[in-house]
């Protein structure tokens, strides 16, 4: 299953380029628009705004890529591909896992490109190698969890409109209800309260924290743990959705 999806992935190299357009616009547009925001009292960081923003754009790219992942499942459902696999001896878990593995590859490629572009724009990663690795782990845990939910939604709803509606309703608010674009000290108190339980903010806290000169490894490890638990929970939900679909045919 991984090979099948990977072949489809490499046949459309422009996919990565097109999915990078919006994140790159956010990186350079927001980076220039709010570059003086770090001068505000209470921002609480000694890095420039591009350095602060780049991890948020990486997380956003992974979030949206995973959130729309259910569209691929929906296409296979409409073409009868999933049904044909279900009457074959293929391992049932691989039908979801194969997609998630290829999604991980795409997420890593996008993250590397965004971090490099951020560095060109002036980002200063104090722990470049180790920090980037931690950020990759964090965003892929987030993407795996969100991707599993998206696949589960596609198996249950089986309608394009449902996936589009849920994605638009959930993904962008998750990004803004975090510290992606503004420091915690400068956002409203109710957003800080929501951000504490927001998986997007967990990924940001772990990934951004690892890129600092003196990472707080206790906090980073704890937030990676939260994301790992979320992956397990979302995986179980996706599995139940898959079993529900099997029983319906």
XYZ file of N, CA and C in Angstrom:
747
model
N 0.826 -1.199 0.000
C 0.000 0.000 0.000
C 0.872 1.266 0.000
N 1.963 1.237 0.749
C 2.870 2.395 0.759
C 3.457 2.618 -0.623
N 3.866 1.524 -1.262
C 4.438 1.629 -2.605
C 3.419 2.190 -3.594
N 2.183 1.743 -3.477
C 1.128 2.228 -4.375
C 0.959 3.738 -4.245
N 0.851 4.226 -3.013
C 0.634 5.658 -2.801
C 1.889 6.469 -3.104
N 3.060 5.858 -2.874
C 4.301 6.574 -3.162
C 4.487 6.751 -4.663
N 4.099 5.741 -5.446
C 4.183 5.862 -6.906
C 3.284 6.996 -7.391
N 2.082 7.086 -6.819
C 1.176 8.174 -7.181
C 1.772 9.524 -6.788
N 2.469 9.549 -5.659
C 3.070 10.792 -5.166
C 4.179 11.285 -6.094
N 5.077 10.383 -6.513
C 6.213 10.805 -7.347
C 5.791 11.082 -8.789
N 4.597 10.618 -9.172
C 4.103 10.918 -10.524
C 3.578 12.345 -10.632
N 3.379 13.002 -9.504
C 2.886 14.381 -9.526
C 3.779 15.269 -8.666
N 5.019 15.514 -9.138
C 5.966 16.316 -8.346
C 5.489 17.738 -8.095
N 4.590 18.225 -8.950
C 4.088 19.580 -8.754
C 3.190 19.685 -7.533
N 2.761 18.525 -6.990
C 1.889 18.542 -5.811
C 2.560 19.273 -4.658
N 3.840 18.939 -4.407
C 4.562 19.582 -3.307
C 4.696 21.077 -3.566
N 4.988 21.435 -4.823
C 5.149 22.851 -5.159
C 3.856 23.623 -4.928
N 2.735 23.063 -5.380
C 1.458 23.769 -5.229
C 1.039 23.867 -3.761
N 1.299 22.809 -2.970
C 0.915 22.860 -1.557
C 1.815 23.808 -0.766
N 2.939 24.202 -1.353
C 3.846 25.130 -0.671
C 3.507 26.590 -0.953
N 2.666 26.833 -1.948
C 2.389 28.224 -2.336
C 1.811 29.022 -1.171
N 0.749 28.492 -0.552
C 0.119 29.225 0.546
C 1.054 29.398 1.748
N 1.738 28.326 2.225
C 2.672 28.522 3.343
C 3.766 29.541 3.062
N 4.281 29.549 1.829
C 5.342 30.505 1.490
C 4.800 31.933 1.508
N 3.572 32.114 1.016
C 2.950 33.439 1.071
C 2.808 33.892 2.518
N 2.346 32.958 3.373
C 2.196 33.294 4.797
C 3.549 33.631 5.408
N 4.564 32.868 5.060
C 5.891 33.086 5.648
C 6.424 34.470 5.303
N 6.387 34.823 4.034
C 6.975 36.096 3.626
C 6.031 37.270 3.871
N 4.726 37.076 3.658
C 3.790 38.169 3.865
C 3.662 38.517 5.346
N 3.357 37.508 6.180
C 3.232 37.760 7.613
C 4.583 38.146 8.208
N 5.646 37.533 7.692
C 6.974 37.848 8.207
C 7.326 39.303 8.031
N 6.930 39.893 6.896
C 7.202 41.313 6.649
C 6.177 42.207 7.344
N 4.912 41.762 7.331
C 3.844 42.588 7.895
C 4.001 42.792 9.398
N 4.433 41.728 10.095
C 4.518 41.786 11.553
C 5.959 41.706 12.074
N 6.934 42.075 11.247
C 8.329 41.879 11.649
C 8.729 42.713 12.868
N 7.995 43.807 13.144
C 8.336 44.643 14.292
C 7.580 44.231 15.552
N 6.742 43.196 15.448
C 5.917 42.830 16.595
C 6.762 42.303 17.757
N 7.942 41.775 17.459
C 8.803 41.258 18.534
C 9.359 42.383 19.405
N 9.225 43.635 18.941
C 9.679 44.768 19.750
C 8.673 45.138 20.830
N 7.464 44.578 20.750
C 6.442 44.898 21.754
C 6.851 44.380 23.122
N 6.627 45.158 24.186
C 6.924 44.680 25.539
C 6.097 43.429 25.856
N 6.754 42.424 26.362
C 6.039 41.212 26.741
C 6.033 40.126 25.696
N 6.602 40.415 24.493
C 6.622 39.353 23.477
C 7.427 38.155 23.982
N 8.474 38.444 24.731
C 9.160 37.376 25.452
C 10.115 36.526 24.650
N 10.721 37.067 23.610
C 11.704 36.297 22.865
C 12.773 37.236 22.328
N 13.980 36.707 22.168
C 15.074 37.526 21.646
C 15.346 37.226 20.178
N 14.439 36.486 19.527
C 14.619 36.166 18.113
C 13.742 37.085 17.269
N 14.064 37.187 15.969
C 13.238 38.009 15.090
C 11.941 37.266 14.738
N 11.025 37.978 14.097
C 9.698 37.404 13.888
C 9.717 36.254 12.882
N 10.600 36.300 11.897
C 10.702 35.204 10.934
C 11.101 33.917 11.651
N 12.022 34.021 12.603
C 12.425 32.850 13.382
C 11.250 32.301 14.170
N 10.445 33.207 14.703
C 9.263 32.804 15.471
C 8.190 32.198 14.564
N 8.055 32.750 13.355
C 6.965 32.363 12.462
C 7.233 31.071 11.696
N 8.477 30.815 11.309
C 8.781 29.674 10.435
C 8.247 28.340 10.967
N 8.447 27.993 12.263
C 7.874 26.737 12.759
C 6.353 26.698 12.659
N 5.703 27.856 12.833
C 4.239 27.916 12.730
C 3.782 27.617 11.307
N 4.529 28.083 10.318
C 4.180 27.820 8.919
C 4.394 26.342 8.595
N 5.448 25.742 9.157
C 5.664 24.301 8.981
C 4.480 23.514 9.543
N 4.056 23.884 10.749
C 2.925 23.201 11.387
C 1.652 23.411 10.570
N 1.440 24.636 10.089
C 0.250 24.923 9.298
C 0.224 24.098 8.017
N 1.358 23.976 7.355
C 1.436 23.196 6.123
C 1.090 21.733 6.378
N 1.634 21.176 7.461
C 1.341 19.780 7.805
C -0.122 19.601 8.188
N -0.659 20.567 8.919
C -2.047 20.497 9.383
C -3.025 20.460 8.206
N -2.848 21.377 7.260
C -3.779 21.448 6.136
C -3.597 20.265 5.186
N -2.347 19.839 4.987
C -2.118 18.673 4.138
C -2.790 17.432 4.681
N -2.698 17.241 5.999
C -3.317 16.076 6.634
C -4.832 16.205 6.679
N -5.311 17.427 6.926
C -6.746 17.636 7.045
C -7.515 17.335 5.769
N -6.854 17.511 4.634
C -7.493 17.229 3.350
C -7.189 15.816 2.860
N -6.507 15.024 3.686
C -6.116 13.670 3.268
C -7.287 12.770 2.952
N -8.423 13.010 3.586
C -9.592 12.171 3.360
C -10.103 12.210 1.933
N -9.737 13.246 1.179
C -10.181 13.336 -0.211
C -9.631 12.177 -1.039
N -8.419 11.729 -0.719
C -7.836 10.592 -1.432
C -8.608 9.306 -1.162
N -8.974 9.091 0.114
C -9.792 7.928 0.473
C -11.133 7.991 -0.261
N -11.712 9.174 -0.308
C -13.012 9.348 -0.952
C -12.937 8.988 -2.434
N -11.845 9.375 -3.073
C -11.677 9.035 -4.489
C -11.609 7.521 -4.684
N -10.865 6.837 -3.811
C -10.780 5.378 -3.896
C -12.124 4.723 -3.613
N -12.896 5.312 -2.694
C -14.227 4.775 -2.400
C -15.138 4.900 -3.630
N -15.112 6.053 -4.257
C -15.983 6.292 -5.404
C -15.618 5.417 -6.602
N -14.339 5.087 -6.719
C -13.896 4.245 -7.830
C -13.975 2.759 -7.507
N -14.350 2.431 -6.265
C -14.465 1.035 -5.875
C -13.151 0.363 -5.527
N -12.071 1.164 -5.410
C -10.749 0.591 -5.124
C -10.713 -0.017 -3.729
N -11.263 0.672 -2.734
C -11.259 0.174 -1.360
C -12.013 -1.150 -1.274
N -13.161 -1.232 -1.946
C -13.956 -2.463 -1.915
C -13.178 -3.636 -2.510
N -12.441 -3.391 -3.573
C -11.645 -4.469 -4.181
C -10.536 -4.935 -3.245
N -9.924 -3.974 -2.517
C -8.880 -4.349 -1.569
C -9.459 -5.172 -0.410
N -10.686 -4.873 -0.035
C -11.300 -5.570 1.098
C -11.591 -7.042 0.813
N -11.703 -7.409 -0.450
C -11.923 -8.822 -0.788
C -10.612 -9.513 -1.153
N -9.496 -8.805 -0.960
C -8.170 -9.378 -1.195
C -7.519 -9.688 0.146
N -6.406 -10.445 0.151
C -5.744 -10.785 1.427
C -4.873 -9.669 2.000
N -4.998 -8.441 1.478
C -4.175 -7.345 1.973
C -4.504 -7.059 3.440
N -3.462 -6.740 4.213
C -3.657 -6.378 5.615
C -4.501 -5.118 5.714
N -5.552 -5.178 6.530
C -6.490 -4.063 6.614
C -5.833 -2.784 7.144
N -4.940 -2.934 8.110
C -4.270 -1.762 8.673
C -3.429 -1.020 7.652
N -2.918 -1.760 6.657
C -2.050 -1.134 5.657
C -2.812 -0.172 4.760
N -4.124 -0.338 4.665
C -4.925 0.554 3.826
C -4.863 2.000 4.338
N -4.744 2.147 5.647
C -4.598 3.477 6.249
C -3.123 3.816 6.446
N -2.348 2.834 6.950
C -0.939 3.094 7.280
C -0.132 3.489 6.046
N -0.424 2.874 4.887
C 0.310 3.207 3.672
C 0.168 4.674 3.306
N -1.044 5.197 3.444
C -1.288 6.612 3.163
C -0.550 7.500 4.160
N -0.571 7.109 5.428
C 0.067 7.923 6.460
C 1.577 7.982 6.274
N 2.178 6.894 5.814
C 3.635 6.876 5.597
C 4.016 7.839 4.476
N 3.260 7.804 3.383
C 3.540 8.719 2.268
C 3.256 10.157 2.682
N 2.229 10.354 3.490
C 1.935 11.685 4.024
C 3.114 12.205 4.844
N 3.759 11.318 5.608
C 4.932 11.697 6.394
C 6.063 12.173 5.496
N 6.292 11.444 4.395
C 7.343 11.837 3.441
C 7.067 13.230 2.893
N 5.817 13.465 2.478
C 5.447 14.776 1.930
C 5.618 15.876 2.972
N 5.244 15.582 4.219
C 5.352 16.575 5.297
C 6.803 16.942 5.560
N 7.689 15.955 5.557
C 9.116 16.213 5.797
C 9.699 17.069 4.680
N 9.360 16.737 3.433
C 9.872 17.515 2.294
C 9.422 18.967 2.404
N 8.143 19.169 2.679
C 7.617 20.524 2.812
C 8.272 21.276 3.964
N 8.450 20.587 5.094
C 9.039 21.226 6.269
C 10.472 21.669 5.997
N 11.258 20.822 5.341
C 12.646 21.171 5.032
C 12.699 22.405 4.132
N 11.847 22.421 3.104
C 11.826 23.557 2.173
C 11.444 24.848 2.898
N 10.415 24.771 3.750
C 9.966 25.972 4.470
C 11.049 26.475 5.420
N 11.722 25.567 6.123
C 12.784 25.987 7.042
C 13.943 26.623 6.290
N 14.273 26.078 5.127
C 15.350 26.669 4.319
C 14.951 28.057 3.829
N 13.715 28.189 3.346
C 13.232 29.494 2.906
C 13.203 30.491 4.071
N 12.826 29.995 5.250
C 12.852 30.847 6.431
C 14.251 31.345 6.743
N 15.235 30.445 6.623
C 16.629 30.840 6.867
C 17.083 31.885 5.854
N 16.666 31.717 4.598
C 17.011 32.700 3.568
C 16.387 34.060 3.896
N 15.161 34.015 4.461
C 14.456 35.255 4.799
C 14.981 35.905 6.073
N 15.867 35.203 6.801
C 16.463 35.808 7.989
C 16.228 35.078 9.287
N 15.615 33.893 9.237
C 15.386 33.131 10.467
C 16.715 32.645 11.039
N 16.817 32.659 12.358
C 18.040 32.250 13.063
C 17.701 31.073 13.965
N 17.994 29.854 13.497
C 17.704 28.658 14.276
C 18.913 28.346 15.157
N 18.749 28.533 16.458
C 19.884 28.364 17.373
C 20.294 26.891 17.504
N 19.312 25.983 17.426
C 19.588 24.534 17.470
C 19.089 23.941 16.151
N 19.799 24.249 15.067
C 19.276 23.984 13.727
C 19.005 22.501 13.480
N 19.984 21.631 13.729
C 19.830 20.217 13.365
C 18.888 19.502 14.326
N 19.206 19.556 15.621
C 18.374 18.874 16.610
C 16.979 19.488 16.663
N 16.916 20.803 16.594
C 15.624 21.476 16.627
C 14.753 21.098 15.444
N 15.352 21.026 14.258
C 14.599 20.637 13.063
C 14.080 19.205 13.184
N 14.893 18.313 13.746
C 14.459 16.914 13.921
C 13.266 16.826 14.871
N 13.339 17.577 15.976
C 12.215 17.578 16.933
C 10.969 18.158 16.280
N 11.146 19.235 15.512
C 10.012 19.839 14.808
C 9.390 18.842 13.837
N 10.233 18.070 13.127
C 9.719 17.047 12.200
C 8.883 16.010 12.947
N 9.386 15.579 14.106
C 8.644 14.587 14.891
C 7.300 15.161 15.322
N 7.324 16.398 15.805
C 6.093 17.033 16.303
C 5.053 17.196 15.193
N 5.482 17.727 14.037
C 4.505 17.971 12.967
C 3.990 16.666 12.375
N 4.816 15.632 12.361
C 4.346 14.360 11.816
C 3.404 13.646 12.780
N 3.614 13.813 14.074
C 2.636 13.290 15.031
C 1.298 13.998 14.857
N 1.360 15.325 14.721
C 0.129 16.098 14.504
C -0.543 15.686 13.191
N 0.237 15.595 12.118
C -0.315 15.239 10.813
C -0.906 13.834 10.815
N -0.269 12.901 11.516
C -0.787 11.535 11.590
C -2.133 11.506 12.300
N -2.234 12.262 13.391
C -3.498 12.317 14.137
C -4.610 12.942 13.287
N -4.331 14.099 12.695
C -5.341 14.793 11.891
C -5.671 13.992 10.634
N -4.648 13.384 10.027
C -4.877 12.561 8.847
C -5.765 11.369 9.151
N -5.548 10.739 10.304
C -6.387 9.593 10.707
C -7.841 10.023 10.853
N -8.054 11.188 11.466
C -9.423 11.698 11.610
C -10.048 12.002 10.253
N -9.255 12.571 9.348
C -9.757 12.895 8.017
C -10.141 11.627 7.257
N -9.315 10.575 7.385
C -9.636 9.305 6.727
C -10.908 8.701 7.325
N -11.005 8.775 8.650
C -12.199 8.250 9.313
C -13.454 8.987 8.875
N -13.341 10.321 8.756
C -14.487 11.120 8.314
C -14.904 10.723 6.901
N -13.927 10.507 6.017
C -14.236 10.112 4.639
C -14.950 8.769 4.598
N -14.542 7.841 5.460
C -15.156 6.508 5.481
C -16.574 6.546 6.023
N -16.834 7.489 6.931
C -18.170 7.589 7.539
C -19.098 8.449 6.682
N -18.638 9.641 6.285
C -19.494 10.575 5.559
C -19.632 10.214 4.083
N -18.497 9.859 3.457
C -18.457 9.445 2.045
C -18.946 10.545 1.103
N -18.800 11.789 1.521
C -19.207 12.914 0.684
C -18.122 13.987 0.687
N -17.825 14.486 -0.500
C -16.838 15.548 -0.628
C -17.211 16.775 0.183
N -18.500 17.135 0.115
C -18.963 18.348 0.795
C -18.721 18.285 2.296
N -18.861 17.088 2.879
C -18.662 16.938 4.321
C -17.214 17.185 4.710
N -16.292 16.638 3.919
C -14.871 16.818 4.216
C -14.481 18.285 4.057
N -14.963 18.924 3.002
C -14.658 20.337 2.769
C -15.203 21.197 3.910
N -16.455 20.936 4.300
C -17.083 21.735 5.350
C -16.354 21.583 6.682
N -16.056 20.342 7.075
C -15.391 20.095 8.353
C -13.976 20.674 8.342
N -13.249 20.493 7.234
C -11.878 21.000 7.143
C -11.851 22.517 7.269
N -12.745 23.184 6.532
C -12.783 24.647 6.603
C -13.200 25.141 7.984
N -14.072 24.392 8.644
C -14.593 24.804 9.944
C -13.575 24.586 11.067
N -12.710 23.586 10.912
C -11.827 23.184 12.013
C -10.390 23.667 11.846
N -9.807 23.514 10.660
C -8.358 23.674 10.507
C -7.861 25.097 10.757
N -8.474 26.077 10.106
C -7.994 27.454 10.281
C -8.190 27.963 11.712
N -9.349 27.710 12.342
C -9.478 28.111 13.754
C -8.428 27.462 14.656
N -8.106 26.198 14.408
C -7.065 25.539 15.210
C -5.742 26.289 15.099
N -5.421 26.759 13.889
C -4.167 27.473 13.690
C -4.153 28.804 14.435
N -5.268 29.518 14.378
C -5.302 30.841 15.010
C -5.530 30.771 16.519
N -6.101 29.679 16.999
C -6.279 29.518 18.449
C -5.037 28.871 19.050
N -3.898 29.409 18.707
C -2.604 28.912 19.177
C -1.647 30.086 19.239
N -0.401 29.791 19.552
C 0.628 30.839 19.577
C 1.396 30.875 18.262
N 0.737 30.455 17.178
C 1.402 30.400 15.888
C 1.903 31.749 15.405
N 1.103 32.801 15.583
C 1.441 34.098 15.024
C 1.712 35.172 16.076
N 1.385 34.874 17.319
C 1.576 35.873 18.377
C 1.969 35.161 19.670
N 2.843 35.804 20.445
C 3.298 35.238 21.712
C 2.141 35.098 22.689
N 2.239 34.098 23.560
C 1.154 33.798 24.498
C 0.807 34.996 25.383
N 1.829 35.768 25.760
C 1.589 36.903 26.664
C 0.769 38.010 26.022
N 0.687 38.039 24.691
C 0.017 39.130 23.989
C -1.310 38.728 23.358
N -1.752 37.495 23.590
C -3.045 37.080 23.046
C -4.085 37.090 24.168
N -5.379 37.197 23.823
C -6.417 37.227 24.864
C -6.370 35.996 25.760
N -6.789 36.164 26.992
C -6.730 35.081 27.968
C -7.512 33.849 27.545
N -8.675 34.041 26.905
C -9.473 32.878 26.520
C -8.802 32.074 25.416
N -8.027 32.758 24.549
C -7.283 32.029 23.519
C -6.142 31.242 24.151
N -5.497 31.831 25.167
C -4.449 31.094 25.888
C -5.017 29.831 26.521
N -6.237 29.942 27.070
C -6.871 28.775 27.693
C -7.159 27.692 26.668
N -7.661 28.100 25.494
C -7.936 27.128 24.425
C -6.638 26.526 23.911
N -5.600 27.365 23.760
C -4.322 26.912 23.212
C -3.689 25.813 24.065
N -3.946 25.846 25.364
C -3.376 24.831 26.250
C -3.859 23.427 25.889
N -5.034 23.333 25.248
C -5.594 22.026 24.872
C -5.619 21.832 23.354
N -4.941 22.707 22.651
C -4.939 22.676 21.190
C -3.726 21.880 20.693
N -3.929 20.774 19.964
C -2.793 19.974 19.490
C -1.861 20.749 18.566
N -2.389 21.741 17.850
C -1.519 22.576 17.016
C -0.518 23.311 17.900
N -0.982 23.796 19.042
C -0.084 24.498 19.955
C 0.914 23.542 20.610
N 0.505 22.289 20.826
C 1.447 21.302 21.361
C 2.620 21.116 20.393
N 2.291 20.987 19.099
C 3.345 20.821 18.099
C 4.229 22.058 18.022
N 3.615 23.237 18.121
C 4.378 24.482 18.094
C 5.303 24.605 19.296
N 4.776 24.282 20.470
C 5.571 24.399 21.691
C 6.790 23.488 21.632
N 6.590 22.259 21.168
C 7.702 21.305 21.078
C 8.689 21.705 19.987
N 8.182 21.975 18.779
C 9.068 22.279 17.649
C 9.775 23.604 17.781
N 9.043 24.644 18.137
C 9.645 25.968 18.285
C 10.619 25.993 19.462
N 10.228 25.325 20.551
C 11.095 25.296 21.730
C 12.425 24.622 21.463
N 12.415 23.581 20.607
C 13.655 22.850 20.312
C 14.614 23.653 19.451
N 14.116 24.685 18.758
C 14.967 25.506 17.907
C 15.647 26.646 18.670
N 15.253 26.845 19.938
C 15.831 27.923 20.737
C 17.230 27.565 21.221
N 17.940 28.566 21.704
C 19.310 28.344 22.179
C 19.344 27.446 23.407
N 18.374 27.604 24.312
C 18.312 26.794 25.534
C 16.950 26.110 25.635
N 16.786 24.985 24.941
C 15.479 24.315 24.920
C 15.065 23.819 26.294
N 13.780 23.894 26.584
C 13.196 23.332 27.800
C 12.753 21.908 27.461
N 13.645 20.947 27.678
C 13.377 19.577 27.223
C 12.249 18.919 27.997
N 12.004 19.357 29.206
C 10.873 18.814 29.960
C 9.558 19.149 29.286
N 9.399 20.420 28.920
C 8.182 20.862 28.234
C 8.066 20.224 26.857
N 9.184 20.152 26.142
C 9.180 19.564 24.794
C 8.751 18.104 24.843
N 9.333 17.345 25.773
C 8.989 15.925 25.903
C 7.522 15.741 26.277
N 7.032 16.586 27.191
C 5.640 16.474 27.620
C 4.684 16.715 26.449
N 4.963 17.730 25.641
C 4.065 18.045 24.526
C 4.155 16.999 23.413
N 5.329 16.427 23.211
C 5.427 15.311 22.268
C 4.625 14.111 22.770
N 4.628 13.928 24.090
C 3.834 12.850 24.675
C 2.346 13.064 24.465
N 1.889 14.326 24.625
C 0.476 14.632 24.365
C 0.109 14.282 22.922
N 1.002 14.641 21.993
C 0.737 14.367 20.583
C 0.708 12.863 20.302
N 1.595 12.126 20.963
C 1.618 10.672 20.773
C 0.315 10.035 21.261
N -0.189 10.508 22.402
C -1.467 10.000 22.907
C -2.607 10.355 21.958
N -2.535 11.549 21.371
C -3.558 11.954 20.408
C -3.522 11.054 19.173
N -2.336 10.698 18.718
C -2.206 9.790 17.566
C -2.887 8.459 17.857
N -2.676 7.926 19.061
C -3.293 6.651 19.434
C -4.821 6.776 19.430
N -5.317 7.859 20.033
C -6.764 8.071 20.102
C -7.371 8.222 18.709
N -6.722 9.022 17.869
C -7.249 9.239 16.511
C -7.133 7.971 15.670
N -6.075 7.192 15.913
C -5.933 5.920 15.210
C -7.057 4.965 15.547
N -7.451 4.941 16.810
C -8.566 4.080 17.231
C -9.879 4.534 16.596
N -10.077 5.855 16.532
C -11.287 6.389 15.900
C -11.326 6.019 14.416
N -10.184 6.156 13.746
C -10.117 5.824 12.325
C -10.361 4.337 12.098
N -9.827 3.508 12.992
C -10.026 2.054 12.878
C -11.492 1.683 13.038
N -12.161 2.324 13.994
C -13.590 2.065 14.197
C -14.398 2.505 12.970
N -14.010 3.628 12.375
C -14.694 4.094 11.174
C -14.505 3.108 10.031
N -13.302 2.534 9.945
C -13.016 1.562 8.889
C -13.845 0.300 9.092
N -13.943 -0.150 10.330
C -14.745 -1.344 10.613
C -16.213 -1.084 10.348
N -16.648 0.137 10.672
C -18.040 0.499 10.387
C -18.313 0.460 8.890
N -17.353 0.930 8.094
C -17.526 0.893 6.646
C -17.568 -0.551 6.147
N -16.698 -1.416 6.698
C -16.688 -2.823 6.301
C -18.042 -3.484 6.552
N -18.639 -3.171 7.701
C -19.918 -3.787 8.035
C -21.062 -3.270 7.140
N -20.852 -2.089 6.553
C -21.940 -1.483 5.761
C -21.993 -1.977 4.319
N -20.978 -2.740 3.894
C -20.953 -3.182 2.494
C -21.275 -4.674 2.386
